[in-house]
Short mmCIF file of C-alpha atoms in Angstrom, two decimals:
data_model
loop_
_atom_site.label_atom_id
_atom_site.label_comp_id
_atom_site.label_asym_id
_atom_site.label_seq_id
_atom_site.Cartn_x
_atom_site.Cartn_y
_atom_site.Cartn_z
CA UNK A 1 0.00 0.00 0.00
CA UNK A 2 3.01 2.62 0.71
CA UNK A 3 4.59 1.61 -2.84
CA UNK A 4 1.27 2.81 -4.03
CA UNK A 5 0.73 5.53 -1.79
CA UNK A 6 4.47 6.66 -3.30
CA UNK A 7 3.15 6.02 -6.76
CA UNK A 8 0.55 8.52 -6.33
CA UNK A 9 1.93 10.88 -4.80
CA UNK A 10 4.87 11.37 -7.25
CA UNK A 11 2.41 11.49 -10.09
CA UNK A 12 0.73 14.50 -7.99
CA UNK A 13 3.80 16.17 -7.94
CA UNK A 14 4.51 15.38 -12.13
CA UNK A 15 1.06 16.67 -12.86
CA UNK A 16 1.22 19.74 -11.12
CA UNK A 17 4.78 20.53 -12.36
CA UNK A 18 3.05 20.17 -16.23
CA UNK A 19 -0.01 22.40 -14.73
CA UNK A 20 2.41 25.23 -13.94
CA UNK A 21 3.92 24.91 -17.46
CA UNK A 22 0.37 25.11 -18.86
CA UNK A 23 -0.58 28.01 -17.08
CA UNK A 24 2.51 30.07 -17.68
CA UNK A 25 2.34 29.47 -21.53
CA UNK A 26 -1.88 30.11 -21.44
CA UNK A 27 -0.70 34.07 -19.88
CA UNK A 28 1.91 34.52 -22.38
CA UNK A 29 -0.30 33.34 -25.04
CA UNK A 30 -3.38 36.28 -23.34
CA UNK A 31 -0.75 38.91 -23.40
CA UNK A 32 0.36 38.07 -26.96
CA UNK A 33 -3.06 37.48 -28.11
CA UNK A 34 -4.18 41.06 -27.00
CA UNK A 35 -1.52 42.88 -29.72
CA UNK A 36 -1.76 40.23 -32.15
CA UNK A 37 -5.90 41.47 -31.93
CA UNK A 38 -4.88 45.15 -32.12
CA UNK A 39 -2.74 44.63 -35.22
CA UNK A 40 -4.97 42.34 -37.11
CA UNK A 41 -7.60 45.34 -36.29
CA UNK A 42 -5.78 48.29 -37.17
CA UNK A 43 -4.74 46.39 -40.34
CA UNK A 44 -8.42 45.48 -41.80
CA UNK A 45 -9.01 49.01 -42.99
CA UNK A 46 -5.98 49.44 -45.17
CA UNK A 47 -7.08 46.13 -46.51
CA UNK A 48 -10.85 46.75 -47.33
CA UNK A 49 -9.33 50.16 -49.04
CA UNK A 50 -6.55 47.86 -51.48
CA UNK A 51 -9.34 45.74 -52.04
CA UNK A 52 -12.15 48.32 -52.97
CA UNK A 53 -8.81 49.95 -55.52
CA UNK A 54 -8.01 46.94 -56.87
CA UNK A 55 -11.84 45.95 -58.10
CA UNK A 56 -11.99 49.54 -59.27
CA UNK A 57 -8.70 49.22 -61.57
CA UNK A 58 -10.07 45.75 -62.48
CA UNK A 59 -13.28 47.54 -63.88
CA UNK A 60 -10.60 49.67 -66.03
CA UNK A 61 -8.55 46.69 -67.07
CA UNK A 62 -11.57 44.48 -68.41
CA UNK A 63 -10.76 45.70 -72.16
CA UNK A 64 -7.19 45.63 -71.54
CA UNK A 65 -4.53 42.67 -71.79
CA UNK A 66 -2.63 42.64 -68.49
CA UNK A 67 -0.46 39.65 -67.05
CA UNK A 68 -2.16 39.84 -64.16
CA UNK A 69 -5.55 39.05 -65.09
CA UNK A 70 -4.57 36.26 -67.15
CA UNK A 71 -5.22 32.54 -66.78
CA UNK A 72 -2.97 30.20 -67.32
CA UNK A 73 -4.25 26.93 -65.66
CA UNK A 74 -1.33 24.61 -67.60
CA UNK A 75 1.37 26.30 -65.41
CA UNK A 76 1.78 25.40 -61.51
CA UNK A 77 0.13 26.94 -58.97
CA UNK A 78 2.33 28.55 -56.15
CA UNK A 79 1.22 28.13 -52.38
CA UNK A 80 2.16 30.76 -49.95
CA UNK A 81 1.12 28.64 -46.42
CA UNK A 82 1.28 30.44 -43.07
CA UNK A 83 1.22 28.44 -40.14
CA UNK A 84 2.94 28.95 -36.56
CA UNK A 85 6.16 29.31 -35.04
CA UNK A 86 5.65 26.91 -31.98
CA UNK A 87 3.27 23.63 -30.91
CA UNK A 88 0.90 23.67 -28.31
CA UNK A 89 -2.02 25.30 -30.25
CA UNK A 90 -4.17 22.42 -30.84
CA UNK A 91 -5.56 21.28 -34.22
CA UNK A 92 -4.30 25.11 -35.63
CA UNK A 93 -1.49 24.06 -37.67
CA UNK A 94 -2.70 20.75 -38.88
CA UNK A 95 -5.79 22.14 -39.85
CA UNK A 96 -3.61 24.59 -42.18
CA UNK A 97 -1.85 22.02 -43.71
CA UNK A 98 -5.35 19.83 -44.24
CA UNK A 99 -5.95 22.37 -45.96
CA UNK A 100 -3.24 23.11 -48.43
CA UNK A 101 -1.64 19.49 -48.64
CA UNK A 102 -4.37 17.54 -51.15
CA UNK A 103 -4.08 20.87 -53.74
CA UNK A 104 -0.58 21.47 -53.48
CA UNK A 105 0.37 17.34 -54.13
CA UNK A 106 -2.73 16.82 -56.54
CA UNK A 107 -1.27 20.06 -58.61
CA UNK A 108 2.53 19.46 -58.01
CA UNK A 109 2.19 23.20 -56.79
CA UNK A 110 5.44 24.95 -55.27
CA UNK A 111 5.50 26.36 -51.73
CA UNK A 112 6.32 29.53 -50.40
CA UNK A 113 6.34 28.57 -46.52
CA UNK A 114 5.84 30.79 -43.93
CA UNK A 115 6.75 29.88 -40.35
CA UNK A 116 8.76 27.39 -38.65
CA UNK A 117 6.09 24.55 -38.54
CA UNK A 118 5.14 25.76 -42.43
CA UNK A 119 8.88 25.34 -43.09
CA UNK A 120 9.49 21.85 -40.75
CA UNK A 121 6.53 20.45 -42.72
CA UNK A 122 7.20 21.18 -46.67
CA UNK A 123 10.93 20.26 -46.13
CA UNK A 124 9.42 16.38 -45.63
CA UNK A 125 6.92 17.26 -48.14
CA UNK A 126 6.76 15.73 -51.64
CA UNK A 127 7.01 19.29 -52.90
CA UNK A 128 9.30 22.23 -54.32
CA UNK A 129 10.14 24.52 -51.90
CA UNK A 130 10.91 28.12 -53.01
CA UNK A 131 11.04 30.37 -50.06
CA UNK A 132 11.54 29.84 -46.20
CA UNK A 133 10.42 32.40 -43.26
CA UNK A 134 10.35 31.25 -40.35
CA UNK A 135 9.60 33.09 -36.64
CA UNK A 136 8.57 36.28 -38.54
CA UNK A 137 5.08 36.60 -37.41
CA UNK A 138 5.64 38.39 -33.85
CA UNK A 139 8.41 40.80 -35.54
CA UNK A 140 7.16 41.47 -38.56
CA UNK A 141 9.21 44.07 -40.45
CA UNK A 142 8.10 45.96 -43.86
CA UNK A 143 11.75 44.29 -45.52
CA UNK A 144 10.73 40.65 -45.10
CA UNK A 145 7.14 41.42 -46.55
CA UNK A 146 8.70 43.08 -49.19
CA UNK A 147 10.99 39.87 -50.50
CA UNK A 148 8.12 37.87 -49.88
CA UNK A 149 6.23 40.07 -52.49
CA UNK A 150 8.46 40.46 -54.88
CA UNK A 151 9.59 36.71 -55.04
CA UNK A 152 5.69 36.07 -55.35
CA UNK A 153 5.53 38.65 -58.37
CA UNK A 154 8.68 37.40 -60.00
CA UNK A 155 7.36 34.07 -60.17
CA UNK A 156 4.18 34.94 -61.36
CA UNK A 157 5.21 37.73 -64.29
CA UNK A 158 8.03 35.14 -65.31
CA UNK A 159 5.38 32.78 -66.12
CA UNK A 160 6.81 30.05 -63.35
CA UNK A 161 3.22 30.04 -61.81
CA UNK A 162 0.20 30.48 -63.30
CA UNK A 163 -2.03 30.95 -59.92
CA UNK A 164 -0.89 32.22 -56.55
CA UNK A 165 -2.72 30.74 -53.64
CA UNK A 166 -2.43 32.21 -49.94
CA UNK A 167 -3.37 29.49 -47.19
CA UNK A 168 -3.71 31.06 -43.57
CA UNK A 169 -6.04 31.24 -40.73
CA UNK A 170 -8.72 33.73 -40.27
CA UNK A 171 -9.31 34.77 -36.57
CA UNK A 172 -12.65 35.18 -35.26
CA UNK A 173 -12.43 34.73 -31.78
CA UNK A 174 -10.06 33.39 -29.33
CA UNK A 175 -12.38 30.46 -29.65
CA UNK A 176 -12.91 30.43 -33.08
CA UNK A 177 -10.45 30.11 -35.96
CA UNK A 178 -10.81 29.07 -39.45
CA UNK A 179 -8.03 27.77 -42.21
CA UNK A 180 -8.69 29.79 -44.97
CA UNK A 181 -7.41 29.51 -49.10
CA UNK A 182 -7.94 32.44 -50.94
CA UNK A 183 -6.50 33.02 -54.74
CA UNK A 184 -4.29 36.02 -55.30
CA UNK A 185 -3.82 35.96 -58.68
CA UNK A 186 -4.95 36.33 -61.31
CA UNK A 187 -7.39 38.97 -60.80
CA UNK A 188 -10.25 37.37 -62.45
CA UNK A 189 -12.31 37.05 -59.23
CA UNK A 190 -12.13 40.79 -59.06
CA UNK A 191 -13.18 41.70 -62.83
CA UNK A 192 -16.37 39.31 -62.92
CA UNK A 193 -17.27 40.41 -59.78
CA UNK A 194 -17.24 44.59 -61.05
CA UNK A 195 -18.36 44.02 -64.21
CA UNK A 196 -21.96 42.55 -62.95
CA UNK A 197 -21.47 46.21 -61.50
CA UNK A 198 -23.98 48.60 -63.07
CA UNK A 199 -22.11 51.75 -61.48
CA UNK A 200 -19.50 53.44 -64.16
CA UNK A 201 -16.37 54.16 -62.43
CA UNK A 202 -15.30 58.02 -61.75
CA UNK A 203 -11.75 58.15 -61.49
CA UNK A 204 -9.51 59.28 -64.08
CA UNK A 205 -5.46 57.56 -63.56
CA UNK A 206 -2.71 59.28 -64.91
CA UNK A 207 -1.26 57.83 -66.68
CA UNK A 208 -2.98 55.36 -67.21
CA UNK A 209 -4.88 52.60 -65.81
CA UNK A 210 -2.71 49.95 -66.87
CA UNK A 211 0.26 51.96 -65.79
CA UNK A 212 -1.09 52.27 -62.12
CA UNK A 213 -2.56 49.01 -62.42
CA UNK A 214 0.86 47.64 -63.09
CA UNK A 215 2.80 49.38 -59.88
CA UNK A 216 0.02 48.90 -57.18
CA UNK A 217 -0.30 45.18 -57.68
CA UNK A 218 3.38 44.12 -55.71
CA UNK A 219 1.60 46.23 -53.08
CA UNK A 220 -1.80 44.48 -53.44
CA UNK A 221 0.36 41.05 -52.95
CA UNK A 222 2.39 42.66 -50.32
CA UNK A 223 -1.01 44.03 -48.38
CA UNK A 224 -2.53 40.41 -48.74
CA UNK A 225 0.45 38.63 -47.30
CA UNK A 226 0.47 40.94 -44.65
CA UNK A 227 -3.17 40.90 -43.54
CA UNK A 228 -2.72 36.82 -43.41
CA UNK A 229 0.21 36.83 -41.71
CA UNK A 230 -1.16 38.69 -38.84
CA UNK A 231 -4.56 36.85 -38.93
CA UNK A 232 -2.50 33.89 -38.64
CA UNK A 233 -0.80 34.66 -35.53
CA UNK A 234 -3.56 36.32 -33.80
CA UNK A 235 -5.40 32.53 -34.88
CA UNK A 236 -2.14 31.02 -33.34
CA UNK A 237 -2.06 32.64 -30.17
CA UNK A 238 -6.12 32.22 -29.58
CA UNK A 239 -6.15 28.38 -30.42
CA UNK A 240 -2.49 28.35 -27.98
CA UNK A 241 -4.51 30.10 -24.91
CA UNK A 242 -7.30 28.01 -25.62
CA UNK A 243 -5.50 24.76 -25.95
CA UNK A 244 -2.85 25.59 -22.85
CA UNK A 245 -6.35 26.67 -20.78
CA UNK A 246 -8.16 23.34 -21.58
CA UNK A 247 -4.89 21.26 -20.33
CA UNK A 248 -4.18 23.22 -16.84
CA UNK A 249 -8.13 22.38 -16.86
CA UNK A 250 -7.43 18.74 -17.07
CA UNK A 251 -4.86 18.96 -15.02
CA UNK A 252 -6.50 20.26 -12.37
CA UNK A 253 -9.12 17.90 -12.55
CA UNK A 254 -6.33 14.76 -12.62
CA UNK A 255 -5.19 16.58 -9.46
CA UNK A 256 -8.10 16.18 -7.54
CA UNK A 257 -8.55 13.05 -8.76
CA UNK A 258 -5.50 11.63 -7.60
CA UNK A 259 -5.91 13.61 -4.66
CA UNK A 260 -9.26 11.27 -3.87
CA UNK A 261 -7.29 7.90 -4.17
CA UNK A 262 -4.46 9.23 -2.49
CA UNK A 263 -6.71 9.75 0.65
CA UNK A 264 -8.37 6.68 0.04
CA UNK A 265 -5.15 4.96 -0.30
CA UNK A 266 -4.00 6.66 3.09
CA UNK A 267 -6.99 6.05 4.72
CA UNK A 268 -7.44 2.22 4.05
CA UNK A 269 -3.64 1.92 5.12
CA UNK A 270 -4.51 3.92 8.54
CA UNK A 271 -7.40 1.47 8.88
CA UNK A 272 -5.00 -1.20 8.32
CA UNK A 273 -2.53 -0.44 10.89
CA UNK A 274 -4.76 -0.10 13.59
CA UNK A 275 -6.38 -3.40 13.08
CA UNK A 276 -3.38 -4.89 13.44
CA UNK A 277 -2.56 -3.16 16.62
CA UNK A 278 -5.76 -3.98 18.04
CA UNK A 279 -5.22 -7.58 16.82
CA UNK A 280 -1.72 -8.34 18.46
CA UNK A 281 -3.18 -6.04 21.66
CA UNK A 282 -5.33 -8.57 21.71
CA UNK A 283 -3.27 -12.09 21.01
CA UNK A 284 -1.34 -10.62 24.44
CA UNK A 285 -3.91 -10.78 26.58
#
């Protein structure tokens, strides 16, 4: 009874060890979660403007030949998939890579990966990897989006991809994520969508609409990698608290648990003992 007693006991002390762990990483992830809200917040706007310029310029570009409005569903699609820099977040990066795994195998698509469970996961991926960033998201510096951009417009003007595809995680609420896929390019989305438009556009762009077209699209792509990179983490840091909350949960519970057959355990050993006092108090009689 004392080896088990011992047993228990020790496995109290492991559990609450892992509890303190839990609950540590479930603050960090609160306070990181709180900015990672702000900046996904403050970013929307500048987003719902790119997108409201970019279906307005498509409206211009309908009778125009442009690169960027192009199909060309013979050449491979390129992946840009965001996931997180750390475990611990539940199904968040798995359900990323659910995601984006059947599409980019099924059509040999390459992989722009961004974060260092993005990066860990196309490197043992049937796949060709052309660009690495990982443990960006927290940091995230105006440079890094820029090369990401431009390697994603290179590729794409060259004629190496024929579709760009950006995979990331939409936050909701700390609760609630979803793995998203959006299409980049080309542009056709956009066109369709404002020429059903009955309202004849008003702006005049010197010099020209394909001219501005042409320069505000590596800051369309830039703006778009942006705004999922920062859903992303805020996603990552919500499903983290959520995920380290539900385990210090369990492990509380497990606690008292073990706490119950501990004093059981202690209790029937007590009993024990003192019937075999009173049993030898009684043989000496």
């Amino acid at each position: 009874m004392s080896a088990s007693m011992k047993d228990i006991k020790d496995r109290i002390k492991s559990v609450g060890g892992t509890m303190q762990i839990t609950k540590a990483m479930e603050l960090v992830s609160s306070s990181k979660l709180r900015k990672a809200k702000e900046r996904a917040e403050r970013a929307r706007p500048f987003f719902n403007i790119l997108y409201e310029t970019i279906s307005e310029l498509s409206a211009e570009m309908r009778d125009k030949d442009s690169i960027y409005t192009r199909s060309s569903p013979e050449k491979r699609p390129l992946y840009i998939v965001i996931a997180g820099d750390r475990g611990l977040a539940g199904g968040y990066n798995s359900n990323v890579f659910k995601l984006a795994d059947p599409e980019v195998e099924e059509q040999r698509g390459m992989v722009i990966a961004i974060g260092k469970k993005s990066v860990e996961h196309y490197e043992r991926f049937n796949c060709e990897v052309v660009g690495q960033y990982a443990g960006i998201g927290e940091e995230l510096t105006p440079s890094v989006i820029s090369r990401i951009s431009e390697k994603v417009d290179t590729l794409f003007r060259e004629g190496k991809s024929g579709s760009v595809h950006l995979v990331f995680t939409q936050f909701v609420t700390p609760l609630s994520q979803i793995a998203t896929k959006m299409q980049i390019l080309p542009l056709k989305l956009y066109v369709e969508k404002r020429e059903s438009s009955k309202i004849e556009p008003m702006v005049v762009y010197e010099p020209s609409a394909e001219v501005v077209f042409a320069s505000i699209i590596p800051q369309y792509i830039a703006g778009m990698v942006y705004g999922g990179i920062v859903e992303s983490y805020a996603s990552e840091q919500g499903a983290r608290r959520t995920a380290m909350e539900s385990a210090t949960n369990n492990a509380r519970e497990m606690i008292d648990s073990l706490s119950l057959s501990y004093n059981r355990a202690r209790q029937s050993a007590i009993t024990q003992e003192l019937t075999e006092i009173v049993a030898g108090a009684n043989a000496t009689r």
